[in-house]
mmCIF file of C-alpha atoms in Angstrom:
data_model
loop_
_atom_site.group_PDB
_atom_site.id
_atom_site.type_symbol
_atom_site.label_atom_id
_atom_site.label_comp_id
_atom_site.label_asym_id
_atom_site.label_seq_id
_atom_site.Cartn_x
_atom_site.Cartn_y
_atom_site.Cartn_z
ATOM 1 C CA UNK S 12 20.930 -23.697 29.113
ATOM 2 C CA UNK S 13 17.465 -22.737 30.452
ATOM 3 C CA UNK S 14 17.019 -24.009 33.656
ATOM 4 C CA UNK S 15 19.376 -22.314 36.023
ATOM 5 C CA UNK S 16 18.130 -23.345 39.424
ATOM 6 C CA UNK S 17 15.315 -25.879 41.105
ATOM 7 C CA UNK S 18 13.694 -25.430 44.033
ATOM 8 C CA UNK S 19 11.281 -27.695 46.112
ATOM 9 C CA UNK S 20 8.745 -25.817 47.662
ATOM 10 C CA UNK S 21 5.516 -26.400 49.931
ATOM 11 C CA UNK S 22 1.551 -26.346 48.644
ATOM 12 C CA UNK S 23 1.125 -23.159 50.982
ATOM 13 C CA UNK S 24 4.494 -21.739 49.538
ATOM 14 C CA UNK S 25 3.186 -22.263 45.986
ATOM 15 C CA UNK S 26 -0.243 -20.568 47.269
ATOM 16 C CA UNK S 27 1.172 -17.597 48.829
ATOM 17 C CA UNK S 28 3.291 -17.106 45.353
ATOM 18 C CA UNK S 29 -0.389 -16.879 43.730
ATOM 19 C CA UNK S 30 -1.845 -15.061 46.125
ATOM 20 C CA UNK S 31 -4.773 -17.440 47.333
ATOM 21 C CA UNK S 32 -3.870 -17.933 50.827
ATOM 22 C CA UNK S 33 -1.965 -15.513 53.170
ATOM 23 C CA UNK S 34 0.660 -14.586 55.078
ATOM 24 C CA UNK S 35 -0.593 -16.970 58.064
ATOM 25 C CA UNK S 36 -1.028 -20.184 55.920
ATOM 26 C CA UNK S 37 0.186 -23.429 57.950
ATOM 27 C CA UNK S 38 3.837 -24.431 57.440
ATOM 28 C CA UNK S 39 4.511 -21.256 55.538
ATOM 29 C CA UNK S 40 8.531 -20.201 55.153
ATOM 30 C CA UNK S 41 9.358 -16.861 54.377
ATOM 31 C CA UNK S 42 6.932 -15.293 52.140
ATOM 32 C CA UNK S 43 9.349 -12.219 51.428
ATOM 33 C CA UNK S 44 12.325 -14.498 50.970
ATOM 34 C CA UNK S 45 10.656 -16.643 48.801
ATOM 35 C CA UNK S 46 9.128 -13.720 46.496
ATOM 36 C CA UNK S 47 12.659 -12.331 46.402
ATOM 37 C CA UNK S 48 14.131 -15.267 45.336
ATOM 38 C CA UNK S 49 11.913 -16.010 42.035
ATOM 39 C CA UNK S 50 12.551 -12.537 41.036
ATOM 40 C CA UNK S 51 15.583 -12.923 39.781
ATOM 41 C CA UNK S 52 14.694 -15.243 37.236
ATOM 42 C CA UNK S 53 13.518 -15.146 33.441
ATOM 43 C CA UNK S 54 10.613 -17.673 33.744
ATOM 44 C CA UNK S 55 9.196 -20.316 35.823
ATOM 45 C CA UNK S 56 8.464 -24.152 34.911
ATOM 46 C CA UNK S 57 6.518 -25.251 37.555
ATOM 47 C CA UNK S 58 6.102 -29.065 38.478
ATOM 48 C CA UNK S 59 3.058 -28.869 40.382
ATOM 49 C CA UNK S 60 2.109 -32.455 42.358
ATOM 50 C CA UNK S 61 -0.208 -33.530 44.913
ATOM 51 C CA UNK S 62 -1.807 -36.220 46.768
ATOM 52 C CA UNK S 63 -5.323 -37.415 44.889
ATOM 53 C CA UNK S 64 -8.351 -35.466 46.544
ATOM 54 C CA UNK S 65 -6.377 -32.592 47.479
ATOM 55 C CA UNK S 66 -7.899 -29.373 45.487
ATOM 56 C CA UNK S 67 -5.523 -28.320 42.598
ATOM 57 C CA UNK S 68 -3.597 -24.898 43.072
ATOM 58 C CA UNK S 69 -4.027 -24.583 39.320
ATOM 59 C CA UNK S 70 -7.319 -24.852 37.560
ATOM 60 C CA UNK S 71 -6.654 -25.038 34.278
ATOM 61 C CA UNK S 72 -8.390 -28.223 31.672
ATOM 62 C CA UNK S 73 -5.379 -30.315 30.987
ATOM 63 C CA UNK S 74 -6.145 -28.977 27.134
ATOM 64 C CA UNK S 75 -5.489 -25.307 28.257
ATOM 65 C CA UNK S 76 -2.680 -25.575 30.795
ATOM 66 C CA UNK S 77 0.098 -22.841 30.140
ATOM 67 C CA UNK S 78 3.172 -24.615 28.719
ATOM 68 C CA UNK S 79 5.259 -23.914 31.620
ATOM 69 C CA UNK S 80 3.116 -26.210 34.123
ATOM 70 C CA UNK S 81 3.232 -29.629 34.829
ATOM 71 C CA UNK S 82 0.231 -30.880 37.091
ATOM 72 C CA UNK S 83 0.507 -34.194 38.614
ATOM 73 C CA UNK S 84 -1.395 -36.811 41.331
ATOM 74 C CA UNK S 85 -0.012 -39.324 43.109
ATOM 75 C CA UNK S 86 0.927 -40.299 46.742
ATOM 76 C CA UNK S 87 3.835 -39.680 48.933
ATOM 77 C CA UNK S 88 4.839 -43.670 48.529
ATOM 78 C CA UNK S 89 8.268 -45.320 48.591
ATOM 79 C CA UNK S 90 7.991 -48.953 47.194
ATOM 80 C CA UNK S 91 10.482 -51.307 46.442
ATOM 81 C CA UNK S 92 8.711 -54.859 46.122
ATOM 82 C CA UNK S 93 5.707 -55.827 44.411
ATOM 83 C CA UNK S 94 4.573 -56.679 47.800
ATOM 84 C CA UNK S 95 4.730 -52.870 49.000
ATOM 85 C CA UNK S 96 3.245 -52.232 45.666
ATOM 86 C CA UNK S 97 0.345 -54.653 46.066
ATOM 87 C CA UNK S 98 -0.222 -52.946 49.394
ATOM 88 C CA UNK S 99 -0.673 -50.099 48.076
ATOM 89 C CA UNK S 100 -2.725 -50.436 45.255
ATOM 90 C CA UNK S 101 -5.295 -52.749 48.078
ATOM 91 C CA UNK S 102 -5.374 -49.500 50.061
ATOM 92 C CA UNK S 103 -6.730 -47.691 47.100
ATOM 93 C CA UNK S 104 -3.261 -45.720 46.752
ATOM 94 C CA UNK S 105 -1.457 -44.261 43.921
ATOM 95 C CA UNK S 106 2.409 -44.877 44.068
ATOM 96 C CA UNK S 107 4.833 -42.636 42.129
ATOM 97 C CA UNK S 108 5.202 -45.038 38.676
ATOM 98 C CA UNK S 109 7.445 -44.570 35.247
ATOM 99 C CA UNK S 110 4.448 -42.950 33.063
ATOM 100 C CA UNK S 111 4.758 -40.072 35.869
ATOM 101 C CA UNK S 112 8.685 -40.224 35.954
ATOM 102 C CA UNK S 113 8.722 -40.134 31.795
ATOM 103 C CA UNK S 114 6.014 -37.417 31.956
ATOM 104 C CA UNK S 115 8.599 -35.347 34.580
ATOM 105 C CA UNK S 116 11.592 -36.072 32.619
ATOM 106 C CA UNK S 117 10.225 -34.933 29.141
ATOM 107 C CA UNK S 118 8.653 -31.788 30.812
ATOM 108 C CA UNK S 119 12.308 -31.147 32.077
ATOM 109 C CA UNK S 120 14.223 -31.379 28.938
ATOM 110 C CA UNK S 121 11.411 -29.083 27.453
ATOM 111 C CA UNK S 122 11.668 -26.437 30.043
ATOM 112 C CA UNK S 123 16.069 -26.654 29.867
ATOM 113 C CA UNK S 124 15.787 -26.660 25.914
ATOM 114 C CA UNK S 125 12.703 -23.475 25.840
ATOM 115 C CA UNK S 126 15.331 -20.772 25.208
ATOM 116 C CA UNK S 127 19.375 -21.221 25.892
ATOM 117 C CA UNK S 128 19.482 -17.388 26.995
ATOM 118 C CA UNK S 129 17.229 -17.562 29.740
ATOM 119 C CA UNK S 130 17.707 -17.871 33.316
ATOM 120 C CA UNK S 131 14.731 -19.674 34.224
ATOM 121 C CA UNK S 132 13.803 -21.783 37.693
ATOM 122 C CA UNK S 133 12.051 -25.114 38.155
ATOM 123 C CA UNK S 134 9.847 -24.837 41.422
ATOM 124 C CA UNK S 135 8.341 -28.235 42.544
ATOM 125 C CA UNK S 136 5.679 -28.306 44.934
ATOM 126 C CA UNK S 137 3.941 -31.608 46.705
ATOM 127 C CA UNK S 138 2.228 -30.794 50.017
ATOM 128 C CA UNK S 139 5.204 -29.897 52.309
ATOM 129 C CA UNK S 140 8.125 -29.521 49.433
ATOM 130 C CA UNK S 141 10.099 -31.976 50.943
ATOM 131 C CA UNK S 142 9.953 -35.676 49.582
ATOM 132 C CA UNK S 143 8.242 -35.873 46.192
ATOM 133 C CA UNK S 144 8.942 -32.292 45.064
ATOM 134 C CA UNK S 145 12.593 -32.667 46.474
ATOM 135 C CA UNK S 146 12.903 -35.378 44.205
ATOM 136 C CA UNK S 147 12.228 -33.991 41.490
ATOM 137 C CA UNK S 148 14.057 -31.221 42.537
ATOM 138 C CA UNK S 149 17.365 -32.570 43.374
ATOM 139 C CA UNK S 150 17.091 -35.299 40.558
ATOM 140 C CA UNK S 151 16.821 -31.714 38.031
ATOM 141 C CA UNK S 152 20.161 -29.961 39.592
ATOM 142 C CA UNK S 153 21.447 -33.673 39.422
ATOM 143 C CA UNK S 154 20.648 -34.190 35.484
ATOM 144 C CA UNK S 155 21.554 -31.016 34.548
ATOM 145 C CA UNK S 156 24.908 -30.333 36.627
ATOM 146 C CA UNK S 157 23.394 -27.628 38.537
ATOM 147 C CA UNK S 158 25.541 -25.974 41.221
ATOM 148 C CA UNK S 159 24.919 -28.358 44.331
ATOM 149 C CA UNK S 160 25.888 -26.267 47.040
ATOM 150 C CA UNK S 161 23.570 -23.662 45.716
ATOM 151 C CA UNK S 162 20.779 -26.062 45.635
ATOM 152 C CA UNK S 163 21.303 -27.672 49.171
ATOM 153 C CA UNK S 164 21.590 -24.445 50.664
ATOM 154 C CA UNK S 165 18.343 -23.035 49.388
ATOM 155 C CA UNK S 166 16.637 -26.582 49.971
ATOM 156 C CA UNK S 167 17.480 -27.731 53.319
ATOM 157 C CA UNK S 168 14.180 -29.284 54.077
ATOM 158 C CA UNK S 169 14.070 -31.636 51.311
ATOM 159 C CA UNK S 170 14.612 -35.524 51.837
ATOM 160 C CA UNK S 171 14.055 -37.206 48.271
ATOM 161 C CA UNK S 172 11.541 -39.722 47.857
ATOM 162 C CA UNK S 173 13.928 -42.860 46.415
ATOM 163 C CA UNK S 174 11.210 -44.253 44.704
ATOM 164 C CA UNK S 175 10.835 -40.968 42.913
ATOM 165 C CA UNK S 176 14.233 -40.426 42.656
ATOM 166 C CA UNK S 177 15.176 -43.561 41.264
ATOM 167 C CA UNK S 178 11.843 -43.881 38.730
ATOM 168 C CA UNK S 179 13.401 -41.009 37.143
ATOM 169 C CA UNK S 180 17.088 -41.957 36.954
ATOM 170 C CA UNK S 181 15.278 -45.244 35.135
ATOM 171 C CA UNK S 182 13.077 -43.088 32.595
ATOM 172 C CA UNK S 183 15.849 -40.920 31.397
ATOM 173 C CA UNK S 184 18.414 -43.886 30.842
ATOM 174 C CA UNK S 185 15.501 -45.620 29.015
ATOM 175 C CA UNK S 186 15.424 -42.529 26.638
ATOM 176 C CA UNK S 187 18.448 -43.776 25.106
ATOM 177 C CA UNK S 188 20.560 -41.277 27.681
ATOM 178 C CA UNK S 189 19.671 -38.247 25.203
ATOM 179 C CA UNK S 190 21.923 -35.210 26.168
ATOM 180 C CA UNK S 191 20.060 -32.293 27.545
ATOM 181 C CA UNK S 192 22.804 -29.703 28.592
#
């Protein structure tokens, strides 16, 4: 196994961790903590999302992005009718759908299958690292039988988008449920 851990984490948490905003940033957690924490591990696959508009934490051409980062856009949405859908595409809206779910999944079996002897971490960040990017996250310790206490110790803020959450469930069983651990 790669992927050891995942961990949903704020925009300004994923900043300070590049060093482009500091200590003082809105809604930051514990800078030190959170530097300690990735430390400890191999490598980082990074599932990087955020709401259309909002500048990108990562500016890399899609061509040249590093291999361990995923960059996504859509909105913090939970739909479950074509009604709420309908709504949202009239309010000019972009709703989590299965193209970003399969893009997600395959980025996650290519990150746990990069290199069995390395203890490696998925951080997700959306803006506050708690509904999009805790989907992601807790779908990841989920899929790959991560150790759950672990995870909902170190992630207490997150509260899974279930559109998200689900999208993804969907998108892996439609890959014929392939194995990944």
């Amino acid at each position: 196994m790669s992927i050891k851990f995942a961990k949903a984490i704020s925009y300004y948490d994923m900043a300070h961790l590049m060093k482009l905003v500091g200590r003082n940033a809105p809604f930051m957690h514990d800078p030190d903590r959170l530097n300690d924490f990735v430390k400890q591990f191999d490598k980082i696959w990074i599932v990087s999302m955020r709401d259309p508009g909002v500048p990108a934490l990562f500016n890399y051409p899609k061509e040249k992005q590093p291999y361990n980062l995923l960059q996504m856009e859509f909105h913090d949405i939970h739909v479950e009718t074509e009604e709420d859908k309908a709504a949202v595409l009239r309010r000019g809206e972009i709703y989590p759908n299965e193209e970003h779910a399969r893009t997600i999944v395959e980025f996650i079996k290519k990150a746990h299958s990069h290199d069995s002897q390395s203890n490696d971490l998925l951080l997700t960040h959306f803006m506050m690292g708690i509904a999009r990017s805790g989907a992601v996250a807790d779908y990841t310790t989920d899929l790959l039988g991560l150790d759950r206490k672990s995870f909902e110790a170190l992630n207490p803020q997150i509260r899974p988008n279930k559109t998200m959450y689900k999208l993804l469930r969907k998108v892996y069983q439609s890959f014929n449920k392939i194995r990944i651990n």
